[in-house]
Amino acid sequence: MLWRQAQLCLPHGLFLVSEGIYQIRGLDASNMTIVEGDQGIIVIDALMSIETAAEGMQLYRRHRGNREVTAIIYTHPHGDHYGGARGVLPEEKPMVPIYAPKDFMFHAVSENVIAGPPMGRRSGFQFGGRLEIGPKGHVACGTCLGTSKGSRELIPPNKDIIKTGQEEVIDGVRFLFQMTPGTEAPAEMNFLIPDRRALCISENASQSLHNITALRGSQVRDAQAWSEYLDEAIVLFTEDVEVCFGGHNWPTWGKESVVRFLSEQRDLYAYLHNQTVLMMSQGLTGTEIAEELTLPEGLQTAWHAQSFYGSLNQNVKSIYQRYMGWYDGNPAHLWEYPPVQLAERYVACMGGIDETVRKASEFVDRGDLRFAVALLNHAVFSQPAHTEAKERLACVYEQLAWCSMCAPWRDSYLVAALELRKGSPKAAPAQISGGVLVAANVDQILSSLAVRIDGLRAQHETIAVDLDITDSNENYRIFLSNGALIRRKNSPANRRDGTAACSLTKGQLLTTLSTGRLPQEVERMEEDGIEKLRLIVSFIRLPVAGFNIVTP
């Protein structure tokens, strides 16, 4: 089924959605939709990379003429929908209105900068970037074939969509918006183009079950709200709709088909939510519910409800987590050992490393790959240099991968096998998407800086310094207190209390965040706060990109 889903994602190029609406599909992880207006074109989502977005624009213009971009719409703050913005609107072009849901920038920075480095490492497992493409390697991502590897930049939005029912006329085209926060993204929106009877459902409905929490890491999404917003979209928009399109996969045409598609997607998330909570109330844990819950027959036969991208198993655990947290209520799980210490004790109880590997092989022969993985994982974590244990575990991971319909599960298993054999990527400082950083405001940069301070090293220092951000005319007081870096928007009254101060630009602050060092031009300054700022910066601990996951 995953192979068939990959075949369905394979056709790429410029596609007609309906009169005056086109899509670029298959050039990147997401779709770029182009709406033709009175004077030019409105671009909905800008792909993941500048290069793929630029190629998409060239493709459109070869067939439809050299129309200028008159507006951009971001449906939600995931990088595959805005990273290619400079390929759509190069720097030499004049700025245009850029629409996005309220709080778009806050969530774009929160996900890509604050939690970006560990998410980036785990994304390598979810999307299989190091894998060869083919029947034994990466096949697809579930909602697309793969992710691009080009350069990225976010052009910040300058027009907020703030409420459901908000209507905007953009280049002569009417758009009617629906806010859907907390669904597939913390800030997201759908919209209707009423005069063309076309509904953009963003990523709230795809040709696959989606994630309640992504394997790469994400905030737990609200499955109940997700379902309710889909139902609201049916009520608001489907009376006259003839086509429904989104950020991934192919559109759905015809009113009856659109209503059925949206209704089944609505029922899918409602069923997962309601049955998980029902079984939770009967005393089952997330793991137990995930093992028992099955879809009703009507959804089992719906292709778009299958676990190509998100999986039913992990989504049930995510819903449980949203309500109950990580703890399942059993005190035996309150204070478990970390993986290495736990593995050492299990292996000792099994009779040593060789006996553990032998017993794991017996479970492989019985076809119980899930328990064999558990045993072999303990073996590897107890003795990471044990060659046979690592190879056996890699082989079992491959078998699990080839049995998996869920693309992120398949890729995660295969990347695990690859890293057991060839090692993790080089452990270098993690790189943060420069485009997102440039678009971040000063408060967001300082918030990101705070999560890079090594608290134990800094715990005995009490330091305060006022930062004058010269190019944005802002002033912040930052101070270390009990190992925590606190930021505070400064008032004129506070600035008269004698606290040491220094001046720097937002770009210099960005450099400090990215490198863990003050830029040389700041170091050379003679302001009274430089020494204190230098001390604060000395406690920065940069994120590591290639940390170990499948070995200790």
Short mmCIF file of C-alpha atoms in Angstrom, two decimals, residues 6 207 371 385 392:
data_model
loop_
_atom_site.label_atom_id
_atom_site.label_comp_id
_atom_site.label_asym_id
_atom_site.label_seq_id
_atom_site.Cartn_x
_atom_site.Cartn_y
_atom_site.Cartn_z
CA ALA A 6 4.23 6.52 -3.64
CA GLN A 207 -4.76 11.66 1.41
CA PHE A 371 10.40 -8.40 21.32
CA ALA A 385 30.94 -2.21 20.66
CA ARG A 392 21.42 -8.48 14.46
#
